[in-house]
PDB file of C-alpha atoms in Angstrom:
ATOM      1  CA  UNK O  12     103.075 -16.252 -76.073  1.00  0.00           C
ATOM      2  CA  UNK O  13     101.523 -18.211 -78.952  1.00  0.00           C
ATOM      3  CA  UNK O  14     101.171 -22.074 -78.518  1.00  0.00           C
ATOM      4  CA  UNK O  15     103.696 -22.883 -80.367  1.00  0.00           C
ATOM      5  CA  UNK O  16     106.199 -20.497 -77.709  1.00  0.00           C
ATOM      6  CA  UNK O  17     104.795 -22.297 -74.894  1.00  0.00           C
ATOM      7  CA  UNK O  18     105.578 -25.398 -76.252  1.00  0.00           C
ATOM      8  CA  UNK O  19     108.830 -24.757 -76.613  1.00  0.00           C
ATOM      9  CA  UNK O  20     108.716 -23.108 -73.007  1.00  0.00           C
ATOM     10  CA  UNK O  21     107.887 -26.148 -71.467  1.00  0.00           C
ATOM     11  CA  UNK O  22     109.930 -28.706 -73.657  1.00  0.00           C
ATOM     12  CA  UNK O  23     106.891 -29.931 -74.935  1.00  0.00           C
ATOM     13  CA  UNK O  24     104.458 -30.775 -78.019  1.00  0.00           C
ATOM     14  CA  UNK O  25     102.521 -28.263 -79.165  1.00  0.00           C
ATOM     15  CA  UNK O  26      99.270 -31.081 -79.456  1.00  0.00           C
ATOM     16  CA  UNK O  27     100.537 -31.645 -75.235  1.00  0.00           C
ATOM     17  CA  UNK O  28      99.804 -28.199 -74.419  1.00  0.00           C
ATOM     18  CA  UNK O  29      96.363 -28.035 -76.667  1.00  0.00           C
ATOM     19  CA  UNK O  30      96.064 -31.712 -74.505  1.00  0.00           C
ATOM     20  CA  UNK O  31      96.345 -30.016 -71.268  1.00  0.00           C
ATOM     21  CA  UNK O  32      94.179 -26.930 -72.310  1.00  0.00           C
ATOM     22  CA  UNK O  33      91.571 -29.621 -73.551  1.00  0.00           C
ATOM     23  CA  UNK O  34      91.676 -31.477 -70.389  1.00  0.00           C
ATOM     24  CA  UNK O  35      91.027 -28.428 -67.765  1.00  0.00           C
ATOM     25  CA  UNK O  36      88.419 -27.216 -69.850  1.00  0.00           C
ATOM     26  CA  UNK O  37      86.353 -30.459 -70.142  1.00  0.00           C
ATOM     27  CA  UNK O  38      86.840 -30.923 -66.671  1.00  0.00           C
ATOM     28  CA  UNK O  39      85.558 -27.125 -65.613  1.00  0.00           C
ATOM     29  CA  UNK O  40      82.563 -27.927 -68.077  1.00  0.00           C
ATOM     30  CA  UNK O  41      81.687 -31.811 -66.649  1.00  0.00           C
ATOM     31  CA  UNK O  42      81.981 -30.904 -63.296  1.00  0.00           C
ATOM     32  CA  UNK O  43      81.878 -27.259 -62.707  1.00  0.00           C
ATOM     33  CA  UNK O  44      84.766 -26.597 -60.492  1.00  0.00           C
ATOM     34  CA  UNK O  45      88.448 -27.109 -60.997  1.00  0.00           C
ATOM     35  CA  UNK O  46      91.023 -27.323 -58.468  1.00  0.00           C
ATOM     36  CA  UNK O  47      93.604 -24.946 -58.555  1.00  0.00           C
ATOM     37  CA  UNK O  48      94.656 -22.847 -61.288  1.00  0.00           C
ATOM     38  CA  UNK O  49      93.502 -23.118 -64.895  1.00  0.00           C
ATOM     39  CA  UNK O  50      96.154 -23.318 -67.508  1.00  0.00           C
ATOM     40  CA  UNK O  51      96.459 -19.286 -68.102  1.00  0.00           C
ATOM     41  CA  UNK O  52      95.015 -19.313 -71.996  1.00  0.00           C
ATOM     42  CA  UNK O  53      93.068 -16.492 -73.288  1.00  0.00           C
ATOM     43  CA  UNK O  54      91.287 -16.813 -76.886  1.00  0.00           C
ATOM     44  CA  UNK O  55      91.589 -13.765 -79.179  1.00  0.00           C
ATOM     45  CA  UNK O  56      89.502 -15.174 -82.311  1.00  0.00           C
ATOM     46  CA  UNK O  57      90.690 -18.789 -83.154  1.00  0.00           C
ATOM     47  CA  UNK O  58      94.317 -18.289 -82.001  1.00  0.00           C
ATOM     48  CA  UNK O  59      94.899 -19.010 -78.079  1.00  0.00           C
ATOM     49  CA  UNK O  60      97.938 -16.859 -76.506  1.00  0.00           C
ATOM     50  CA  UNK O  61      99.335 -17.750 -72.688  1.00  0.00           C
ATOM     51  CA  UNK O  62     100.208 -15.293 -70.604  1.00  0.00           C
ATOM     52  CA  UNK O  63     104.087 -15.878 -69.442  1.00  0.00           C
ATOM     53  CA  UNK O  64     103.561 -14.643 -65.510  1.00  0.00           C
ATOM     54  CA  UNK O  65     100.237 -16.882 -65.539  1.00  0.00           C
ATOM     55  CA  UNK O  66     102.578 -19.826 -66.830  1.00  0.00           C
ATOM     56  CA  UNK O  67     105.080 -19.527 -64.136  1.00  0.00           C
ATOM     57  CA  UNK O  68     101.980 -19.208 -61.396  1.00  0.00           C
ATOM     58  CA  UNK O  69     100.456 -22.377 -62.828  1.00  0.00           C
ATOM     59  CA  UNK O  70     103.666 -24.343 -63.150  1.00  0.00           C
ATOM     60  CA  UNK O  71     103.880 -23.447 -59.611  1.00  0.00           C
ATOM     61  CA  UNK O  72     100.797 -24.778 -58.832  1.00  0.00           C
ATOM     62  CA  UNK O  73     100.463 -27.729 -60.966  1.00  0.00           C
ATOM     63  CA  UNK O  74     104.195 -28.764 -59.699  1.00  0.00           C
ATOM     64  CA  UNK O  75     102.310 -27.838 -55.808  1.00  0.00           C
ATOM     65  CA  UNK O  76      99.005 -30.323 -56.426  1.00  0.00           C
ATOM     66  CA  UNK O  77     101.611 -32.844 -58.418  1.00  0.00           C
ATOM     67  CA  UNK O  78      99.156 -33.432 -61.248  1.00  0.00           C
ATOM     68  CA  UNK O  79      99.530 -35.272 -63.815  1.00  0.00           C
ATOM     69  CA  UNK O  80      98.241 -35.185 -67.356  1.00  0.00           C
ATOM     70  CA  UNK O  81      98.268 -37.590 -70.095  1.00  0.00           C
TER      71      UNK O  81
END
C-alpha cells in the first residue's frame, strides 16, 4: 500500500503515518534497538510502500506494548 492507502487504513493523516515512520526510525538510529516491531515500511526509490499483513502484525503489537505516538 502507498502512504497515502495506509492513511486511510488507519483513519489517519498521511504527515501521522510519515510521523510515526519518522519516530521509529530516529529512535532505532539514537539508540540502536527498538522494542517491538518496526512500522512495516519498505523504500523502493523515494516512494515508501507498507506491507498490509506487516500492518495488521504491528497494529497488533503496538495495540500489545500500548504505545503511544505524538
Amino acid at each position: 500500500m502507498t502512504i497515502k492507502e495506509t492513511a486511510e487504513y488507519l483513519n489517519l493523516t498521511e504527515a501521522e503515518v510519515k510521523a510515526i515512520i519518522i519516530s521509529e526510525d530516529t529512535m532505532l538510529r539514537t539508540t540502536g534497538v527498538y522494542s517491538g516491531k518496526l512500522f512495516p515500511v519498505i523504500r523502493i526509490e523515494s516512494e515508501n510502500y507498507v506491507s498490509i499483513e506487516g500492518l495488521k502484525e504491528w497494529l497488533l503489537d503496538s495495540t500489545l506494548q500500548r504505545k503511544e505516538y505524538k
